[in-house]
PDB file of C-alpha atoms in Angstrom:
ATOM      1  CA  ASP T1329     -66.015 -40.475  39.192  1.00 68.00           C
ATOM      2  CA  THR T1330     -62.245 -41.034  39.250  1.00 73.00           C
ATOM      3  CA  ALA T1331     -61.105 -43.642  36.728  1.00 93.00           C
ATOM      4  CA  VAL T1332     -58.040 -44.857  38.649  1.00 96.00           C
ATOM      5  CA  SER T1333     -57.953 -43.921  42.314  1.00 96.00           C
ATOM      6  CA  GLN T1334     -55.132 -44.475  44.779  1.00 96.00           C
ATOM      7  CA  THR T1335     -55.073 -44.089  48.508  1.00 96.00           C
ATOM      8  CA  PRO T1336     -53.465 -42.542  50.382  1.00 97.00           C
ATOM      9  CA  LYS T1337     -52.214 -39.551  48.407  1.00 96.00           C
ATOM     10  CA  TYR T1338     -49.427 -38.883  50.909  1.00 97.00           C
ATOM     11  CA  LEU T1339     -47.713 -41.313  53.235  1.00 97.00           C
ATOM     12  CA  VAL T1340     -45.001 -40.375  55.724  1.00 98.00           C
ATOM     13  CA  THR T1341     -43.598 -43.202  57.781  1.00 97.00           C
ATOM     14  CA  GLN T1342     -40.517 -44.296  59.680  1.00 97.00           C
ATOM     15  CA  MET T1343     -37.873 -46.708  58.488  1.00 97.00           C
ATOM     16  CA  GLY T1344     -38.679 -50.310  59.251  1.00 97.00           C
ATOM     17  CA  ASN T1345     -42.452 -49.864  59.137  1.00 98.00           C
ATOM     18  CA  ASP T1346     -44.819 -51.793  56.864  1.00 98.00           C
ATOM     19  CA  LYS T1347     -47.301 -49.877  54.732  1.00 98.00           C
ATOM     20  CA  SER T1348     -49.866 -50.485  51.997  1.00 98.00           C
ATOM     21  CA  ILE T1349     -51.117 -48.441  49.054  1.00 98.00           C
ATOM     22  CA  LYS T1350     -54.473 -49.245  47.517  1.00 98.00           C
ATOM     23  CA  CYS T1351     -55.594 -48.829  43.920  1.00 97.00           C
ATOM     24  CA  GLU T1352     -58.948 -49.242  42.252  1.00 97.00           C
ATOM     25  CA  GLN T1353     -60.089 -48.684  38.661  1.00 97.00           C
ATOM     26  CA  ASN T1354     -63.628 -48.388  37.329  1.00 96.00           C
ATOM     27  CA  LEU T1355     -62.765 -48.493  33.634  1.00 95.00           C
ATOM     28  CA  GLY T1356     -63.392 -52.201  33.153  1.00 94.00           C
ATOM     29  CA  HIS T1357     -59.734 -52.722  32.238  1.00 94.00           C
ATOM     30  CA  ASP T1358     -58.139 -56.174  32.524  1.00 92.00           C
ATOM     31  CA  THR T1359     -54.608 -55.121  33.359  1.00 94.00           C
ATOM     32  CA  MET T1360     -53.211 -53.055  36.208  1.00 96.00           C
ATOM     33  CA  TYR T1361     -49.708 -51.803  36.968  1.00 96.00           C
ATOM     34  CA  TRP T1362     -47.517 -50.226  39.610  1.00 97.00           C
ATOM     35  CA  TYR T1363     -44.882 -47.702  38.603  1.00 97.00           C
ATOM     36  CA  LYS T1364     -42.270 -45.955  40.723  1.00 97.00           C
ATOM     37  CA  GLN T1365     -41.219 -42.379  39.964  1.00 97.00           C
ATOM     38  CA  ASP T1366     -37.962 -41.361  41.580  1.00 95.00           C
ATOM     39  CA  SER T1367     -36.735 -37.914  42.567  1.00 93.00           C
ATOM     40  CA  LYS T1368     -35.445 -37.328  39.016  1.00 93.00           C
ATOM     41  CA  LYS T1369     -38.937 -38.029  37.647  1.00 94.00           C
ATOM     42  CA  PHE T1370     -37.827 -41.306  36.060  1.00 95.00           C
ATOM     43  CA  LEU T1371     -40.728 -43.757  35.735  1.00 96.00           C
ATOM     44  CA  LYS T1372     -40.077 -47.459  36.050  1.00 95.00           C
ATOM     45  CA  ILE T1373     -42.553 -50.302  35.972  1.00 95.00           C
ATOM     46  CA  MET T1374     -42.610 -52.546  39.022  1.00 96.00           C
ATOM     47  CA  PHE T1375     -45.465 -55.005  38.543  1.00 94.00           C
ATOM     48  CA  SER T1376     -48.305 -55.832  36.214  1.00 93.00           C
ATOM     49  CA  TYR T1377     -51.381 -57.997  36.721  1.00 93.00           C
ATOM     50  CA  ASN T1378     -53.752 -59.242  34.064  1.00 91.00           C
ATOM     51  CA  ASN T1379     -57.050 -60.602  35.368  1.00 88.00           C
ATOM     52  CA  LYS T1380     -55.520 -61.127  38.822  1.00 85.00           C
ATOM     53  CA  GLU T1381     -52.506 -62.969  37.409  1.00 90.00           C
ATOM     54  CA  LEU T1382     -48.986 -61.559  37.817  1.00 91.00           C
ATOM     55  CA  ILE T1383     -47.450 -61.043  34.369  1.00 89.00           C
ATOM     56  CA  ILE T1384     -44.625 -58.589  35.010  1.00 87.00           C
ATOM     57  CA  ASN T1385     -42.356 -58.617  38.026  1.00 88.00           C
ATOM     58  CA  GLU T1386     -39.367 -56.366  37.461  1.00 88.00           C
ATOM     59  CA  THR T1387     -36.265 -56.512  39.626  1.00 81.00           C
ATOM     60  CA  VAL T1388     -37.946 -55.150  42.712  1.00 89.00           C
ATOM     61  CA  PRO T1389     -36.897 -56.092  46.277  1.00 91.00           C
ATOM     62  CA  ASN T1390     -39.100 -58.834  47.683  1.00 92.00           C
ATOM     63  CA  ARG T1391     -40.121 -56.413  50.430  1.00 96.00           C
ATOM     64  CA  PHE T1392     -42.599 -55.184  47.823  1.00 96.00           C
ATOM     65  CA  SER T1393     -45.592 -57.463  47.369  1.00 95.00           C
ATOM     66  CA  PRO T1394     -48.502 -56.688  45.073  1.00 95.00           C
ATOM     67  CA  LYS T1395     -51.908 -58.240  45.582  1.00 94.00           C
ATOM     68  CA  SER T1396     -54.841 -58.251  43.198  1.00 94.00           C
ATOM     69  CA  PRO T1397     -58.064 -59.483  44.830  1.00 93.00           C
ATOM     70  CA  ASP T1398     -59.974 -58.872  41.587  1.00 93.00           C
ATOM     71  CA  LYS T1399     -59.250 -57.235  38.257  1.00 91.00           C
ATOM     72  CA  ALA T1400     -60.447 -53.831  39.480  1.00 95.00           C
ATOM     73  CA  HIS T1401     -58.042 -53.673  42.424  1.00 96.00           C
ATOM     74  CA  LEU T1402     -54.282 -53.816  42.777  1.00 96.00           C
ATOM     75  CA  ASN T1403     -52.692 -53.104  46.130  1.00 97.00           C
ATOM     76  CA  LEU T1404     -49.026 -52.695  46.998  1.00 97.00           C
ATOM     77  CA  HIS T1405     -47.649 -53.758  50.345  1.00 97.00           C
ATOM     78  CA  ILE T1406     -44.161 -52.733  51.397  1.00 97.00           C
ATOM     79  CA  ASN T1407     -42.368 -54.368  54.324  1.00 97.00           C
ATOM     80  CA  SER T1408     -39.463 -52.968  56.323  1.00 97.00           C
ATOM     81  CA  LEU T1409     -39.449 -49.600  54.607  1.00 97.00           C
ATOM     82  CA  GLU T1410     -36.088 -48.049  53.764  1.00 97.00           C
ATOM     83  CA  LEU T1411     -35.072 -44.453  53.030  1.00 97.00           C
ATOM     84  CA  GLY T1412     -34.537 -45.376  49.373  1.00 95.00           C
ATOM     85  CA  ASP T1413     -38.178 -46.369  49.027  1.00 96.00           C
ATOM     86  CA  SER T1414     -39.151 -42.693  49.156  1.00 97.00           C
ATOM     87  CA  ALA T1415     -40.738 -41.931  45.800  1.00 97.00           C
ATOM     88  CA  VAL T1416     -44.069 -41.373  44.098  1.00 97.00           C
ATOM     89  CA  TYR T1417     -45.884 -44.607  43.300  1.00 98.00           C
ATOM     90  CA  PHE T1418     -48.374 -44.626  40.462  1.00 97.00           C
ATOM     91  CA  CYS T1419     -51.044 -47.162  39.758  1.00 97.00           C
ATOM     92  CA  ALA T1420     -52.277 -47.538  36.181  1.00 96.00           C
ATOM     93  CA  SER T1421     -54.667 -49.690  34.189  1.00 96.00           C
ATOM     94  CA  SER T1422     -55.215 -50.625  30.570  1.00 93.00           C
ATOM     95  CA  ARG T1423     -57.010 -53.004  28.292  1.00 90.00           C
ATOM     96  CA  THR T1424     -55.110 -56.237  27.722  1.00 84.00           C
ATOM     97  CA  GLY T1425     -52.038 -55.442  25.618  1.00 80.00           C
ATOM     98  CA  GLY T1426     -51.999 -51.792  26.554  1.00 81.00           C
ATOM     99  CA  ASN T1427     -51.807 -50.561  22.988  1.00 82.00           C
ATOM    100  CA  TYR T1428     -54.507 -47.949  23.586  1.00 85.00           C
ATOM    101  CA  GLY T1429     -52.480 -46.471  26.417  1.00 89.00           C
ATOM    102  CA  TYR T1430     -52.527 -46.650  30.163  1.00 94.00           C
ATOM    103  CA  THR T1431     -54.688 -44.575  32.509  1.00 95.00           C
ATOM    104  CA  PHE T1432     -52.795 -43.431  35.584  1.00 96.00           C
ATOM    105  CA  GLY T1433     -53.877 -42.609  39.089  1.00 95.00           C
ATOM    106  CA  SER T1434     -52.784 -39.378  40.750  1.00 94.00           C
ATOM    107  CA  GLY T1435     -49.976 -41.044  42.665  1.00 96.00           C
ATOM    108  CA  THR T1436     -48.987 -41.731  46.256  1.00 97.00           C
ATOM    109  CA  ARG T1437     -46.048 -39.739  47.582  1.00 97.00           C
ATOM    110  CA  LEU T1438     -44.219 -41.988  50.040  1.00 98.00           C
ATOM    111  CA  THR T1439     -41.674 -40.381  52.346  1.00 98.00           C
ATOM    112  CA  VAL T1440     -39.624 -42.619  54.604  1.00 98.00           C
ATOM    113  CA  VAL T1441     -37.909 -40.813  57.487  1.00 97.00           C
TER     114      VAL T1441
ATOM    115  CA  ALA U1038     -29.487 -49.115  25.061  1.00 58.00           C
ATOM    116  CA  GLN U1039     -32.346 -46.863  26.082  1.00 67.00           C
ATOM    117  CA  SER U1040     -35.612 -47.969  24.497  1.00 89.00           C
ATOM    118  CA  VAL U1041     -37.121 -44.499  24.449  1.00 94.00           C
ATOM    119  CA  THR U1042     -34.822 -41.495  24.409  1.00 95.00           C
ATOM    120  CA  GLN U1043     -35.698 -37.911  25.139  1.00 97.00           C
ATOM    121  CA  LEU U1044     -32.596 -35.904  24.394  1.00 91.00           C
ATOM    122  CA  ASP U1045     -33.680 -32.649  26.010  1.00 95.00           C
ATOM    123  CA  SER U1046     -34.131 -32.646  29.770  1.00 96.00           C
ATOM    124  CA  GLN U1047     -35.324 -29.034  29.778  1.00 97.00           C
ATOM    125  CA  VAL U1048     -36.805 -26.815  27.096  1.00 97.00           C
ATOM    126  CA  PRO U1049     -37.397 -23.153  27.929  1.00 97.00           C
ATOM    127  CA  VAL U1050     -39.651 -21.259  25.528  1.00 97.00           C
ATOM    128  CA  PHE U1051     -41.476 -17.947  25.469  1.00 97.00           C
ATOM    129  CA  GLU U1052     -45.242 -17.834  25.508  1.00 97.00           C
ATOM    130  CA  GLU U1053     -46.870 -17.994  22.035  1.00 97.00           C
ATOM    131  CA  ALA U1054     -43.676 -19.416  20.504  1.00 98.00           C
ATOM    132  CA  PRO U1055     -43.676 -22.844  18.813  1.00 98.00           C
ATOM    133  CA  VAL U1056     -42.063 -25.805  20.559  1.00 98.00           C
ATOM    134  CA  GLU U1057     -40.801 -29.246  19.610  1.00 98.00           C
ATOM    135  CA  LEU U1058     -39.977 -31.917  22.173  1.00 98.00           C
ATOM    136  CA  ARG U1059     -37.863 -34.702  20.739  1.00 98.00           C
ATOM    137  CA  CYS U1060     -38.323 -38.433  21.195  1.00 97.00           C
ATOM    138  CA  ASN U1061     -36.499 -41.321  19.550  1.00 96.00           C
ATOM    139  CA  TYR U1062     -37.208 -44.990  20.008  1.00 94.00           C
ATOM    140  CA  SER U1063     -35.149 -48.141  19.515  1.00 90.00           C
ATOM    141  CA  SER U1064     -35.959 -51.309  17.606  1.00 79.00           C
ATOM    142  CA  SER U1065     -37.052 -53.006  20.848  1.00 79.00           C
ATOM    143  CA  VAL U1066     -40.050 -50.705  20.975  1.00 78.00           C
ATOM    144  CA  SER U1067     -43.232 -51.582  19.163  1.00 77.00           C
ATOM    145  CA  VAL U1068     -44.801 -48.911  16.993  1.00 78.00           C
ATOM    146  CA  TYR U1069     -47.357 -48.116  19.655  1.00 90.00           C
ATOM    147  CA  LEU U1070     -46.067 -44.748  20.888  1.00 94.00           C
ATOM    148  CA  PHE U1071     -47.448 -42.252  23.355  1.00 96.00           C
ATOM    149  CA  TRP U1072     -46.901 -38.832  24.838  1.00 97.00           C
ATOM    150  CA  TYR U1073     -47.961 -38.134  28.410  1.00 98.00           C
ATOM    151  CA  VAL U1074     -47.977 -34.861  30.351  1.00 98.00           C
ATOM    152  CA  GLN U1075     -47.440 -34.492  34.091  1.00 97.00           C
ATOM    153  CA  TYR U1076     -48.376 -31.196  35.690  1.00 95.00           C
ATOM    154  CA  PRO U1077     -46.715 -30.396  39.041  1.00 90.00           C
ATOM    155  CA  ASN U1078     -47.787 -32.774  41.813  1.00 86.00           C
ATOM    156  CA  GLN U1079     -50.227 -34.586  39.550  1.00 90.00           C
ATOM    157  CA  GLY U1080     -50.483 -37.913  37.755  1.00 92.00           C
ATOM    158  CA  LEU U1081     -49.806 -38.607  34.100  1.00 95.00           C
ATOM    159  CA  GLN U1082     -52.333 -37.616  31.464  1.00 95.00           C
ATOM    160  CA  LEU U1083     -52.359 -39.066  27.966  1.00 95.00           C
ATOM    161  CA  LEU U1084     -51.742 -36.348  25.368  1.00 97.00           C
ATOM    162  CA  LEU U1085     -51.821 -38.478  22.232  1.00 96.00           C
ATOM    163  CA  LYS U1086     -50.998 -41.893  20.842  1.00 94.00           C
ATOM    164  CA  TYR U1087     -49.822 -43.441  17.596  1.00 93.00           C
ATOM    165  CA  LEU U1088     -51.191 -46.888  16.851  1.00 89.00           C
ATOM    166  CA  SER U1089     -51.175 -47.066  13.048  1.00 85.00           C
ATOM    167  CA  GLY U1090     -52.357 -45.145  10.005  1.00 86.00           C
ATOM    168  CA  SER U1091     -51.667 -41.455   9.513  1.00 89.00           C
ATOM    169  CA  THR U1092     -48.234 -40.501  10.783  1.00 91.00           C
ATOM    170  CA  LEU U1093     -49.455 -37.127  12.062  1.00 96.00           C
ATOM    171  CA  VAL U1094     -51.340 -37.573  15.288  1.00 96.00           C
ATOM    172  CA  LYS U1095     -53.344 -34.839  16.930  1.00 96.00           C
ATOM    173  CA  GLY U1096     -53.854 -34.774  20.672  1.00 96.00           C
ATOM    174  CA  ILE U1097     -55.370 -32.664  23.390  1.00 95.00           C
ATOM    175  CA  ASN U1098     -54.458 -29.062  24.221  1.00 94.00           C
ATOM    176  CA  GLY U1099     -53.330 -28.327  20.651  1.00 96.00           C
ATOM    177  CA  PHE U1100     -50.413 -30.767  20.658  1.00 98.00           C
ATOM    178  CA  GLU U1101     -49.524 -33.023  17.750  1.00 98.00           C
ATOM    179  CA  ALA U1102     -46.801 -35.545  17.029  1.00 98.00           C
ATOM    180  CA  GLU U1103     -45.329 -37.053  13.916  1.00 96.00           C
ATOM    181  CA  PHE U1104     -44.322 -40.692  13.656  1.00 95.00           C
ATOM    182  CA  ASN U1105     -41.234 -41.084  11.463  1.00 94.00           C
ATOM    183  CA  LYS U1106     -40.262 -44.711  10.948  1.00 92.00           C
ATOM    184  CA  SER U1107     -37.069 -44.032   8.980  1.00 92.00           C
ATOM    185  CA  GLN U1108     -35.738 -41.741  11.700  1.00 93.00           C
ATOM    186  CA  THR U1109     -37.303 -43.770  14.542  1.00 93.00           C
ATOM    187  CA  SER U1110     -38.700 -40.567  15.967  1.00 95.00           C
ATOM    188  CA  PHE U1111     -41.954 -39.398  17.464  1.00 96.00           C
ATOM    189  CA  HIS U1112     -41.480 -35.688  18.154  1.00 98.00           C
ATOM    190  CA  LEU U1113     -44.139 -33.634  19.902  1.00 98.00           C
ATOM    191  CA  ARG U1114     -45.025 -30.173  18.631  1.00 98.00           C
ATOM    192  CA  LYS U1115     -47.231 -27.243  19.461  1.00 98.00           C
ATOM    193  CA  PRO U1116     -47.403 -24.142  17.225  1.00 97.00           C
ATOM    194  CA  SER U1117     -48.013 -21.680  20.073  1.00 97.00           C
ATOM    195  CA  VAL U1118     -47.479 -22.498  23.737  1.00 98.00           C
ATOM    196  CA  HIS U1119     -49.206 -21.051  26.757  1.00 97.00           C
ATOM    197  CA  ILE U1120     -48.006 -20.572  30.311  1.00 96.00           C
ATOM    198  CA  SER U1121     -50.323 -23.402  31.341  1.00 96.00           C
ATOM    199  CA  ASP U1122     -48.320 -25.831  29.168  1.00 97.00           C
ATOM    200  CA  THR U1123     -45.484 -25.706  31.713  1.00 97.00           C
ATOM    201  CA  ALA U1124     -45.131 -29.340  32.774  1.00 97.00           C
ATOM    202  CA  GLU U1125     -43.071 -32.501  32.386  1.00 97.00           C
ATOM    203  CA  TYR U1126     -43.609 -34.382  29.129  1.00 98.00           C
ATOM    204  CA  PHE U1127     -42.917 -38.073  28.736  1.00 98.00           C
ATOM    205  CA  CYS U1128     -42.581 -40.079  25.570  1.00 97.00           C
ATOM    206  CA  ALA U1129     -43.371 -43.789  25.952  1.00 95.00           C
ATOM    207  CA  GLY U1130     -43.554 -46.972  23.923  1.00 93.00           C
ATOM    208  CA  LEU U1131     -44.624 -50.548  24.442  1.00 89.00           C
ATOM    209  CA  THR U1132     -41.679 -52.924  24.970  1.00 82.00           C
ATOM    210  CA  GLY U1133     -41.169 -56.485  26.151  1.00 73.00           C
ATOM    211  CA  GLY U1134     -43.261 -57.911  23.361  1.00 70.00           C
ATOM    212  CA  GLY U1135     -45.894 -55.280  23.988  1.00 66.00           C
ATOM    213  CA  ASN U1136     -46.347 -56.102  27.658  1.00 76.00           C
ATOM    214  CA  LYS U1137     -45.121 -52.934  29.283  1.00 89.00           C
ATOM    215  CA  LEU U1138     -45.058 -49.207  28.712  1.00 92.00           C
ATOM    216  CA  THR U1139     -41.500 -47.908  28.880  1.00 93.00           C
ATOM    217  CA  PHE U1140     -40.951 -44.210  29.421  1.00 96.00           C
ATOM    218  CA  GLY U1141     -38.257 -41.807  28.351  1.00 96.00           C
ATOM    219  CA  THR U1142     -36.551 -39.709  30.991  1.00 96.00           C
ATOM    220  CA  GLY U1143     -38.905 -36.780  30.460  1.00 97.00           C
ATOM    221  CA  THR U1144     -38.561 -33.216  29.174  1.00 98.00           C
ATOM    222  CA  GLN U1145     -39.441 -30.295  31.364  1.00 97.00           C
ATOM    223  CA  LEU U1146     -41.153 -27.626  29.298  1.00 98.00           C
ATOM    224  CA  LYS U1147     -40.948 -24.224  30.912  1.00 97.00           C
ATOM    225  CA  VAL U1148     -43.002 -21.498  29.279  1.00 97.00           C
ATOM    226  CA  GLU U1149     -41.950 -17.965  30.160  1.00 96.00           C
ATOM    227  CA  LEU U1150     -43.604 -14.590  29.603  1.00 91.00           C
TER     228      LEU U1150
END
């Protein structure tokens, strides 16, 4: 009955590989997000989609490409992984505007070796 | 300038003592303010939110926060902490015209016996 679910929970991969993280929400929210949490626990928004339309694209390398097939799903594909991409990636969702708060998934810990 | 500032990176406190975690926000932040908690190796859980109305907001697990417009603060308080409150606490506000949730750098609350 998870509200926002991400898979996989852990991902260990070699430099140069391409990987994807999937996210799904069953809350009926219109907006979904990807956040990156670095080793110092700092959380920074990467992307936001509202009804499948990209509305926020922060200064993220173009190796990162989000895809939203429908408003309940937001996937993140990363090409040519680098050591610095190691982090915890969180998916979140909210109603349009977000003023009632975001609901977060449990995170995907990506380790690039 | 930081939109949401958490001045204390770590707050040690003894069990059953009161605690206050400080948060200040800048003018670029809307008055939609939030506190989230992150337990070790978990996602973020919404503790409480201020949208409008009463400046004292009560949340889950006995936490409360007070919105103070003149001091641009939204400090989190609990009258008596428990060991299980040990976690990272994040203050957040909507920025970018209300499009994105911007987080402070977090405060690690460590409750000791």
